[in-house]
Amino acid sequence: EVQLVESGGGLVQPGGSLRLSCVASGFTLSGYTMNWVRQAPGKGLEWVSYLSRGGDSIYYAASVRGRFTISRDKAKDSLFLQMSSLTDEDTAVYYCARENSLKDLRDGFVTDAFDIWGQGTMVTVSS
Amino acid sequence: DIQMTQSPSSLSASVGDRVTITCRASQPISSYLNWYQKKPGKAPKLLIYGASSLQSGVPSRFSGRGSGTDFTLTISSLQPEDFASYYCQESYSNTITFGGGTKVEIK
């Protein structure tokens, strides 16, 4: 079965750090572009970070740029999100998501979409 | 950054109703628009990609239309399992943006 599993969430004090992990089964994570997306309690989905398949392109949402770092370990076939200088606004469920290039069978139009998601890991920033 | 505006933010509907959700981009994004379903405690699920292509395994009562800046997601006959939140997402830019979401509730 193709799936993603996140871990590493928990309770952390404001200003603290946390490292999230994401592992894949049923496919090779390093063969895909990967993203982190979060959802704060009662709020909508917010894209957090992007890591290209080749590792040469990395992007961050403005809200986390300079504080979060996305990375991948090819040997362990794992994705990570190192989070630092955490504030209560970072409290959320964090999801890793596989980005896949999907083709419209009618006209051949190709777009990228998040086709596989993990179940999420909860990060709570509180004193 | 591209802004994605969804409307309505919530709606109440009955089983069997036809439901349409709108998503507007702040600049043209061609057909780089995806739709997701999100239920509490569950991972988001891809419904529609490329504005109108149905993801494998998704029921045909879901459909998407649009190009440029204006897009719609339609559920032709609402089923009990469709009560959830729905999000549009642009895949045009490097810094991806989701719409604010539409919560579909039982009337």
Coordinates of C-alpha atoms in Angstrom, one line a residue, chain B residues 32-85:
Chain B
Y32 CA -3.3 24.7 -12.7
L33 CA -6.0 24.2 -10.1
N34 CA -6.6 21.2 -7.8
W35 CA -9.5 20.4 -5.4
Y36 CA -9.2 18.5 -2.1
Q37 CA -11.6 17.0 0.4
K38 CA -10.8 17.2 4.1
K39 CA -12.6 15.4 6.9
P40 CA -11.8 16.0 10.6
G41 CA -8.9 13.7 11.7
K42 CA -8.3 12.5 8.2
A43 CA -5.7 13.3 5.6
P44 CA -6.8 15.5 2.7
K45 CA -7.8 13.7 -0.4
L46 CA -7.2 14.8 -4.0
L47 CA -10.5 15.0 -5.9
I48 CA -9.8 17.0 -9.1
Y49 CA -6.5 18.0 -10.8
G50 CA -5.9 20.2 -13.7
A51 CA -9.2 22.0 -13.0
S52 CA -11.3 19.2 -14.5
S53 CA -9.7 15.8 -14.3
L54 CA -11.1 13.3 -11.9
Q55 CA -8.5 11.6 -9.7
S56 CA -8.6 7.8 -9.9
G57 CA -11.1 6.3 -7.5
V58 CA -13.1 9.5 -7.0
P59 CA -16.9 9.2 -7.6
S60 CA -18.1 10.7 -10.9
R61 CA -20.6 12.9 -9.0
F62 CA -17.6 15.2 -8.4
S63 CA -16.7 17.5 -11.3
G64 CA -14.5 20.5 -11.9
R65 CA -14.6 23.3 -14.4
G66 CA -12.8 26.5 -15.2
S67 CA -9.6 28.1 -16.5
G68 CA -7.8 31.3 -16.0
T69 CA -9.1 32.8 -12.8
D70 CA -12.5 31.3 -12.2
F71 CA -13.1 27.7 -11.2
T72 CA -15.9 25.6 -9.8
L73 CA -16.3 22.2 -8.0
T74 CA -19.7 20.6 -8.3
I75 CA -21.1 17.7 -6.5
S76 CA -24.0 16.6 -8.6
S77 CA -25.9 14.6 -5.9
L78 CA -24.6 15.1 -2.4
Q79 CA -24.1 11.9 -0.4
P80 CA -23.7 11.4 3.3
E81 CA -20.0 10.8 3.0
D82 CA -19.5 14.1 1.2
F83 CA -20.1 16.3 4.2
A84 CA -16.6 17.7 4.7
S85 CA -14.5 20.7 3.9

